[in-house]
Coordinates of C-alpha atoms in Angstrom, one line a residue:
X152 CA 15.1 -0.2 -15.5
X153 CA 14.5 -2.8 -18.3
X154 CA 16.5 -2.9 -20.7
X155 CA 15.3 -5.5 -24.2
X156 CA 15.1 -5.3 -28.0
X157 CA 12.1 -5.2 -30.3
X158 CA 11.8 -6.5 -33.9
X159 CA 9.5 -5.4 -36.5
X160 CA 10.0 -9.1 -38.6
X161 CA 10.3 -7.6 -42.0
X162 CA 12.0 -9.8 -44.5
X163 CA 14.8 -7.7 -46.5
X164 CA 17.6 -8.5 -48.6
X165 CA 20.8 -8.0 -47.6
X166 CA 22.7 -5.4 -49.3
X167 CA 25.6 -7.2 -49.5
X168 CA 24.7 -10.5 -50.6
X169 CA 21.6 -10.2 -52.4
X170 CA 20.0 -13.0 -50.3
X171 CA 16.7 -12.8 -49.3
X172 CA 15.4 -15.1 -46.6
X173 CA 12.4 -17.0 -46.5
X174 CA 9.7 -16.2 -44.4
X175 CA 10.7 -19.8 -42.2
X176 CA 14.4 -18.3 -42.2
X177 CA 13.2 -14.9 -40.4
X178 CA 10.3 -16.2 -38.4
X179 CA 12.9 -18.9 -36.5
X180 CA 15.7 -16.5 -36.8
X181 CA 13.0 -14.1 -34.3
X182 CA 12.9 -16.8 -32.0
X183 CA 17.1 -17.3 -31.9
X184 CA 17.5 -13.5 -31.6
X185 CA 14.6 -14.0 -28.4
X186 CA 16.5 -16.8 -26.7
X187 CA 19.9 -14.9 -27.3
X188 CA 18.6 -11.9 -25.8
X189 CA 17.9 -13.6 -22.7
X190 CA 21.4 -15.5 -22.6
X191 CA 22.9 -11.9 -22.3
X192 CA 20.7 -11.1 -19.9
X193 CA 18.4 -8.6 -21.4
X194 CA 15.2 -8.2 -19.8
X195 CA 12.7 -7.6 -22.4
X196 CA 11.8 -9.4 -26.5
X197 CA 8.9 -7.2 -28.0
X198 CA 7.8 -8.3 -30.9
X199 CA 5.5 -6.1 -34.0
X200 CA 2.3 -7.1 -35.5
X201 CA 2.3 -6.8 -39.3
X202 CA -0.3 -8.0 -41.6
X203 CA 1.6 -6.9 -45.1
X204 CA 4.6 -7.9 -46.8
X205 CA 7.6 -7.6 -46.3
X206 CA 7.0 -8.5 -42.7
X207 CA 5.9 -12.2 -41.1
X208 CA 4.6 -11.2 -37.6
X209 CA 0.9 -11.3 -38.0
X210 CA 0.6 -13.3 -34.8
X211 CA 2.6 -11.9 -32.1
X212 CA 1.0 -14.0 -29.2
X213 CA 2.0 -17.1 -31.3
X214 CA 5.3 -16.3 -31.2
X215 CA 5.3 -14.9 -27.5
X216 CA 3.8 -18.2 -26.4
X217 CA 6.3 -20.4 -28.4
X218 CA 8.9 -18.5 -27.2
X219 CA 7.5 -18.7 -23.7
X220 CA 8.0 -21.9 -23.3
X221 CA 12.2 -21.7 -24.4
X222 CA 12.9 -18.8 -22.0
X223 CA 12.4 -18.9 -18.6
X224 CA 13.4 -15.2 -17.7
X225 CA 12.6 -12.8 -20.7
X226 CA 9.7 -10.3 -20.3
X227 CA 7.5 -10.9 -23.1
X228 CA 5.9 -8.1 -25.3
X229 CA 5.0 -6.5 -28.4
X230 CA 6.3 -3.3 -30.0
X231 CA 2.5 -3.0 -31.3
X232 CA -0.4 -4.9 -30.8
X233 CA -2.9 -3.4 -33.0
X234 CA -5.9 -2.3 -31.1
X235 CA -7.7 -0.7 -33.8
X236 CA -8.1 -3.6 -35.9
X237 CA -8.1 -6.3 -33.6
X238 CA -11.3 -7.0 -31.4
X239 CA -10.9 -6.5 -27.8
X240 CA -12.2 -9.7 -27.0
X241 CA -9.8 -11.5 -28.3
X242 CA -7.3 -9.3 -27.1
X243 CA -8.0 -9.8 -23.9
X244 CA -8.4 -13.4 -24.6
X245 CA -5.2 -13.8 -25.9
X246 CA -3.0 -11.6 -23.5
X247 CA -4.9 -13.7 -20.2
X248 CA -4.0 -16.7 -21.6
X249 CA -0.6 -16.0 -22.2
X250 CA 0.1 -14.6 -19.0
X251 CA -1.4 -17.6 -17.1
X252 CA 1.3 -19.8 -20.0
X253 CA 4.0 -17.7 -19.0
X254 CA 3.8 -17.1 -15.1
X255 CA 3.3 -13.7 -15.9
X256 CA 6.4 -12.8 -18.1
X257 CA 4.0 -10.5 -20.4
X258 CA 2.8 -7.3 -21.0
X259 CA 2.0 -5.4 -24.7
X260 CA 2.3 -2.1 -26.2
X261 CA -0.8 -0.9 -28.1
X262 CA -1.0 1.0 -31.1
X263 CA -2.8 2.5 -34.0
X264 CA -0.7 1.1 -36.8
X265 CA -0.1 2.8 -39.7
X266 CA -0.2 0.8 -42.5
X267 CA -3.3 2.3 -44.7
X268 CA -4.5 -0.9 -46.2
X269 CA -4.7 -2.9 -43.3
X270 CA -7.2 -1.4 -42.0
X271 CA -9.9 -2.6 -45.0
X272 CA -8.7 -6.1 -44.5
X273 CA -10.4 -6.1 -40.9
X274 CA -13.4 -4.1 -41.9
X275 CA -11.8 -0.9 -40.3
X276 CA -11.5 2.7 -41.8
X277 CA -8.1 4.4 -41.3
X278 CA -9.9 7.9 -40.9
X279 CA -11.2 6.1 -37.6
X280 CA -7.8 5.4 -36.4
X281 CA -8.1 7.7 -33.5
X282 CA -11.9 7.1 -32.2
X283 CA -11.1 2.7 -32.4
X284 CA -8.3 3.1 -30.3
X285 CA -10.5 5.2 -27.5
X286 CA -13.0 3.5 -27.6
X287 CA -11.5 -0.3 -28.5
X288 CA -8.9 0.4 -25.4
X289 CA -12.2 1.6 -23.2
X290 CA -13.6 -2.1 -23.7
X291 CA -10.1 -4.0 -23.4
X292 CA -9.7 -1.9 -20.2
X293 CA -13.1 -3.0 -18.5
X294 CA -12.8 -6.8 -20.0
X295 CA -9.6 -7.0 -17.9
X296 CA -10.9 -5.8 -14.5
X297 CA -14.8 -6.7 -14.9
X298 CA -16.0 -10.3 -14.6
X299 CA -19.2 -9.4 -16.1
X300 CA -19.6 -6.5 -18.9
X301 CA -22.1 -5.0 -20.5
X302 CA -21.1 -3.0 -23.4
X303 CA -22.2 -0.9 -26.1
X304 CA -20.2 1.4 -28.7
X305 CA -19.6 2.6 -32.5
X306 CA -17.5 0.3 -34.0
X307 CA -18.3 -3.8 -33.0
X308 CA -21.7 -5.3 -31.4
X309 CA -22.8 -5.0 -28.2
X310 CA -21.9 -7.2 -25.7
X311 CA -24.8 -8.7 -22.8
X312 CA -23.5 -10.1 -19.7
X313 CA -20.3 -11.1 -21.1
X314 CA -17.0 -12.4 -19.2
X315 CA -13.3 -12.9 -20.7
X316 CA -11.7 -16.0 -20.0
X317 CA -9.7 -16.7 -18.8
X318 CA -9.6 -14.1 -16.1
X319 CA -6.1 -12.2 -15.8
X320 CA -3.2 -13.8 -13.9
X321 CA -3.9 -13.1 -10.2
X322 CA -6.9 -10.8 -10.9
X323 CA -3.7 -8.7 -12.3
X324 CA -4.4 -7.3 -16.2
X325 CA -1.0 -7.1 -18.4
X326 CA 1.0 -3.9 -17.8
X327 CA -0.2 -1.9 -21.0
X328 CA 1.8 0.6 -22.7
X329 CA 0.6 2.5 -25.4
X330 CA 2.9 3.3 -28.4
X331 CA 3.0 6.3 -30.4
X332 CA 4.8 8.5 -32.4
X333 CA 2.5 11.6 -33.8
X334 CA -0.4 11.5 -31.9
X335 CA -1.3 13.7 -29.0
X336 CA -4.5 11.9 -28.1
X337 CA -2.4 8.6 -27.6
X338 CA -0.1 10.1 -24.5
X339 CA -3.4 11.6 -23.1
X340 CA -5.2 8.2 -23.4
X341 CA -2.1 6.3 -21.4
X342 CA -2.2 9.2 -18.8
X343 CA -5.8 8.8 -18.2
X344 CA -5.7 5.1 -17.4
X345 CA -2.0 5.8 -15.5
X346 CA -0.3 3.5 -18.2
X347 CA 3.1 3.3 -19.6
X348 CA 3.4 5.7 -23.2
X349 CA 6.2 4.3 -25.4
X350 CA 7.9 6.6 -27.8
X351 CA 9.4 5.0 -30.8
X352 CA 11.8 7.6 -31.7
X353 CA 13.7 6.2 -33.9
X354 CA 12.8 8.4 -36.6
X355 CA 12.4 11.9 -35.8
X356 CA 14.4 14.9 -34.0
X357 CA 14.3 14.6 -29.8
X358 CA 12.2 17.9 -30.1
X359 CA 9.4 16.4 -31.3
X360 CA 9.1 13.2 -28.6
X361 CA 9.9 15.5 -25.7
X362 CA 6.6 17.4 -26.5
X363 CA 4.9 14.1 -26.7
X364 CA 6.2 13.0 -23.3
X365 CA 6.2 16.3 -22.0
X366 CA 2.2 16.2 -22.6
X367 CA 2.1 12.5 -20.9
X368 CA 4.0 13.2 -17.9
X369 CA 1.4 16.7 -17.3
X370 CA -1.6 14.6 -17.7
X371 CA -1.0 11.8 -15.7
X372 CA 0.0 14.2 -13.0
X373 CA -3.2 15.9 -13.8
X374 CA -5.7 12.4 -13.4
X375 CA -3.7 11.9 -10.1
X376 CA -1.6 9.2 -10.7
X377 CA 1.3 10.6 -9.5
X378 CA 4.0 13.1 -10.0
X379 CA 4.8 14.3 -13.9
X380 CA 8.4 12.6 -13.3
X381 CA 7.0 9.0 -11.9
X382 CA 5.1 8.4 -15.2
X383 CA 5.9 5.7 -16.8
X384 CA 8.1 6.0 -20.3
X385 CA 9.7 3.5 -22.6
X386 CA 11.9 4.5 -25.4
X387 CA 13.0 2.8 -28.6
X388 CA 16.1 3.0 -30.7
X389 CA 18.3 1.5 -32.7
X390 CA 22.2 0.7 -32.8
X391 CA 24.9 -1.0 -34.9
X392 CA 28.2 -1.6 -33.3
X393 CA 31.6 -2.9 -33.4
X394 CA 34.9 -2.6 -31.1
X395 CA 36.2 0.1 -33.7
X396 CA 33.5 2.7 -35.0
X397 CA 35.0 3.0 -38.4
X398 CA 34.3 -0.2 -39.2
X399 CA 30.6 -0.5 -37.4
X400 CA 30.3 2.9 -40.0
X401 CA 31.1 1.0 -42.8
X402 CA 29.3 -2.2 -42.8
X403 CA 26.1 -0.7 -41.5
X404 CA 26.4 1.8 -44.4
X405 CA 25.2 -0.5 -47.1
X406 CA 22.1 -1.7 -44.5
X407 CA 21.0 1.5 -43.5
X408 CA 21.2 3.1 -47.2
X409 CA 18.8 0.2 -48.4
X410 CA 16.2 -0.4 -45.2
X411 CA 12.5 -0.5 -46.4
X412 CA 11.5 2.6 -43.5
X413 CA 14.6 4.5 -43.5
X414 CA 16.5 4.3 -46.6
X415 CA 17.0 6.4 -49.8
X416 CA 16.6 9.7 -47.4
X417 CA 19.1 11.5 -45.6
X418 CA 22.6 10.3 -44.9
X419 CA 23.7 8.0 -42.4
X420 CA 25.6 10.9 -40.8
X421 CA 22.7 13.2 -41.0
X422 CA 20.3 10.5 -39.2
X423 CA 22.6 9.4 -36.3
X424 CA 22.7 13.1 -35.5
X425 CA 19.1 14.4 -35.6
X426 CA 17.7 10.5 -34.1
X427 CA 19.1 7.9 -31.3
X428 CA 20.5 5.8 -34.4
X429 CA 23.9 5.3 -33.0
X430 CA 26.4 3.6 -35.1
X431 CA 29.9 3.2 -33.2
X432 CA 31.7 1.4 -30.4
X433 CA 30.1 0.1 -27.4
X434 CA 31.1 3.1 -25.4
X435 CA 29.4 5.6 -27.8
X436 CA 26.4 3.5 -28.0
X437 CA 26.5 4.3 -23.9
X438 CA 27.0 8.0 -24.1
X439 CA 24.4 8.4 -26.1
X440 CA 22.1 6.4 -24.7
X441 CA 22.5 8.5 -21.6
X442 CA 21.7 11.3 -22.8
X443 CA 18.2 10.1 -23.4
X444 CA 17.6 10.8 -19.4
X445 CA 18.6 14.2 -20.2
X446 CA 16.1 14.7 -23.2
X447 CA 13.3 13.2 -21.5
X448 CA 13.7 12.7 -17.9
X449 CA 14.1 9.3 -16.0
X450 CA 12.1 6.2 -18.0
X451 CA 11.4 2.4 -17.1
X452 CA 12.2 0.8 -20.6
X453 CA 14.9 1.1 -23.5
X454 CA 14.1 -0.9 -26.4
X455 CA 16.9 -1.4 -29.2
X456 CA 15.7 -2.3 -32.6
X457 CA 18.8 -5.2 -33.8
X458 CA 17.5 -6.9 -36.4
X459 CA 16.3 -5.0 -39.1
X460 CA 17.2 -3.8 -43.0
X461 CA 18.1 -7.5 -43.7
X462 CA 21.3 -7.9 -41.4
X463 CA 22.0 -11.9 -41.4
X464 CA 21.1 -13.8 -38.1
X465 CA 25.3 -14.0 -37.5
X466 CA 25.8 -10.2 -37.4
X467 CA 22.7 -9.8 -35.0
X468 CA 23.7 -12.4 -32.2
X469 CA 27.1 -10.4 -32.3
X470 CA 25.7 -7.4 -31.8
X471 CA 23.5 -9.1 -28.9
X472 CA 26.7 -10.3 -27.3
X473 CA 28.2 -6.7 -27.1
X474 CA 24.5 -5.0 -26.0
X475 CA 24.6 -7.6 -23.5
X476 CA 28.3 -7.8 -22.1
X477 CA 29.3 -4.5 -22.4
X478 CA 26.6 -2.0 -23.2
X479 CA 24.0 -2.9 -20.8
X480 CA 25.4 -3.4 -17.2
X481 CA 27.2 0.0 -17.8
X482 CA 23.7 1.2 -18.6
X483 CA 21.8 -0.6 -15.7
X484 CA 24.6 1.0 -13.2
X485 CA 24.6 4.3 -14.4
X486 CA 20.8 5.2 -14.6
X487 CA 19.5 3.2 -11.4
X488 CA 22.5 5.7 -9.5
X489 CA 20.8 8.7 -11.5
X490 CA 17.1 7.7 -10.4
X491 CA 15.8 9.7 -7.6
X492 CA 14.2 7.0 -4.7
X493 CA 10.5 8.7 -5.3
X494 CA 10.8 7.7 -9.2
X495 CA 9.4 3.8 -9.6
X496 CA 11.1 1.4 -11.7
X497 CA 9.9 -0.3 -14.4
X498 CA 6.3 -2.5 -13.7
X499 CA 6.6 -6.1 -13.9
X500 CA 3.5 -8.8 -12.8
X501 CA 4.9 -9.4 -9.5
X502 CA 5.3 -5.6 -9.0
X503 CA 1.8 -5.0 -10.2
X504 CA 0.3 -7.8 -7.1
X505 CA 1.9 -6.3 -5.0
X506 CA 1.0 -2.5 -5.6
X507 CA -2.8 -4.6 -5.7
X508 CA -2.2 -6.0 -2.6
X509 CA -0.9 -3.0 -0.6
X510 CA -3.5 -1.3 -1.8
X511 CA -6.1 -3.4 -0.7
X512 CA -4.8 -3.4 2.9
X513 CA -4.6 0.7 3.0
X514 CA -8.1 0.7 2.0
X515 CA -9.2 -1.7 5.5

């Protein structure tokens, strides 16, 4: 099971301060928070794409490349790339090239994004959210696995006799996961193509994720991919903690009151008990992280969000330090003893060859 963080890069003020850092301040403070998470020996950065203030991420495969080359390690991904607005081509393009630049240390989560007015600024319509990422994912899909495509849909120009370069890392596209946390027709998409669904559930009650994955696990079953319990999930969430809860409670309080998605609505109580917020000690961050396997069956990837509502690059490397010494190898020991033997772990380049190359030899 991989276990990493994800950032969504938005630039807040701290609470407690007033201090606002500068776009140069978060942007290499993202790159500190990457390195660190490797040093404690997580195995996956993901980071958002965001083309509006307050966030700076608006070119994650920058970032992922310059990162790439200060790691040597970290599995490199995004917590959404957005396939509705962005071509295909590029992509494709882009992804390639960084897996060739990293030795394959990437994969990416796709998603709608739901940010109304971006969608204008790339000559998209929102209303279209749903049929762009079909039919924008259909041509990505084929780009990856087809040295020569010809292509014709709705919503760009057609393509003649056109090949991606470069070609993907071993003949081997990017492990795709595909991110969602309302729509139906997202979990049915990833079960078609037998890819990974990630459920952000951050913000919402269990009840309404388990339908979501319940739906993914039945339909990739259903297009033969496997059983409804190998499918491969990811989950997010988010934790705050300190050796002694009551005080993880109280400085987070001030954060969590004022973050731009989650502030000025229900308490911080009310939240840590309806959502996977967990605010607390180390151990409680572990019991209830546990219980996600109960909620949802056995999964491949647990994301934490770390750095978010404008906590200051200190407080996040100490939380990284405590995810990383004590959090996760409880958590890496206690679900890979849960797993049953039929149920895969999660996909990584080298296991994706492989699965190729076995597969090749079955079929001679």
């Amino acid at each position: 099971m991989q276990f990493g963080i994800f950032t969504v890069g938005d630039v807040t003020t701290d609470p407690t301060t007033g201090r606002t850092p500068s776009e140069h301040e978060r942007i290499t403070a993202m790159v500190t928070i990457a390195r660190k998470a490797e040093e404690v020996g997580l195995d996956v950065f993901a980071t958002g794409e965001h083309h509006n203030r307050p966030f700076v991420p608006s070119s994650p495969t920058t970032m992922l490349g310059y990162i790439a080359a200060r790691t040597e390690r970290l599995l490199l991904s995004t917590a959404t790339t957005l396939i509705t607005t962005n071509d295909p081509v590029k992509i494709a393009e882009d992804f390639a090239m960084l897996q060739h630049l990293t030795e394959g240390r990437v994969d990416l989560m796709l998603g709608r994004g739901n940010t109304g007015p971006v969608y204008p600024w790339f000559g998209k319509d929102i209303r279209d959210g749903i049929p762009l990422a079909i039919e924008n994912y259909h041509l990505l899909h084929r780009l990856w696995r087809e040295d020569v495509v010809d292509w014709e849909g709705k919503f760009r120009t057609p393509l003649q006799s056109f090949t991606a370069t470069p070609r993907p890392l071993d003949d081997v596209p990017p492990f795709v996961w595909h991110g969602s946390i309302r729509s139906p027709e997202i979990a049915e998409q990833a079960a078609y193509y037998g890819d990974g669904f990630f459920a952000n559930n951050i913000f919402w009650p269990k009840e309404h994720f388990q339908r979501l994955i319940a739906l993914y696990r039945q339909r990739y079953e259903h297009y033969g991919h496997g059983s409804a319990d190998q499918a491969i999930v990811g989950l997010g969430g988010q934790v705050f903690m300190r050796k002694n809860s009551q005080d993880a409670v109280r400085e987070f309080r001030p954060y969590f009151d004022n973050a731009p998605v989650y502030g000025h609505g229900p308490s911080l109580e009310e939240f840590t008990e309806q959502t996977p917020l967990t605010v607390g000690s180390p151990q409680e961050v572990i019991d209830k992280t546990l219980t996600f396997r109960e909620s949802f069956g056995d999964y491949q990837r647990q994301l934490f969000l770390m750095d978010h509502a404008g906590l200051p690059l200190k407080t996040v490397l100490e939380q990284l330090d405590l995810l990383g010494e004590e959090v996760v190898p409880v958590l890496r020991k206690e679900f890979a003893a849960l797993r049953p033997a039929h149920v895969p772990g999660a996909p990584t380049h080298a296991s994706l060859v492989a699965a190729r190359d076995a597969a090749v030899q079955a079929a001679r």
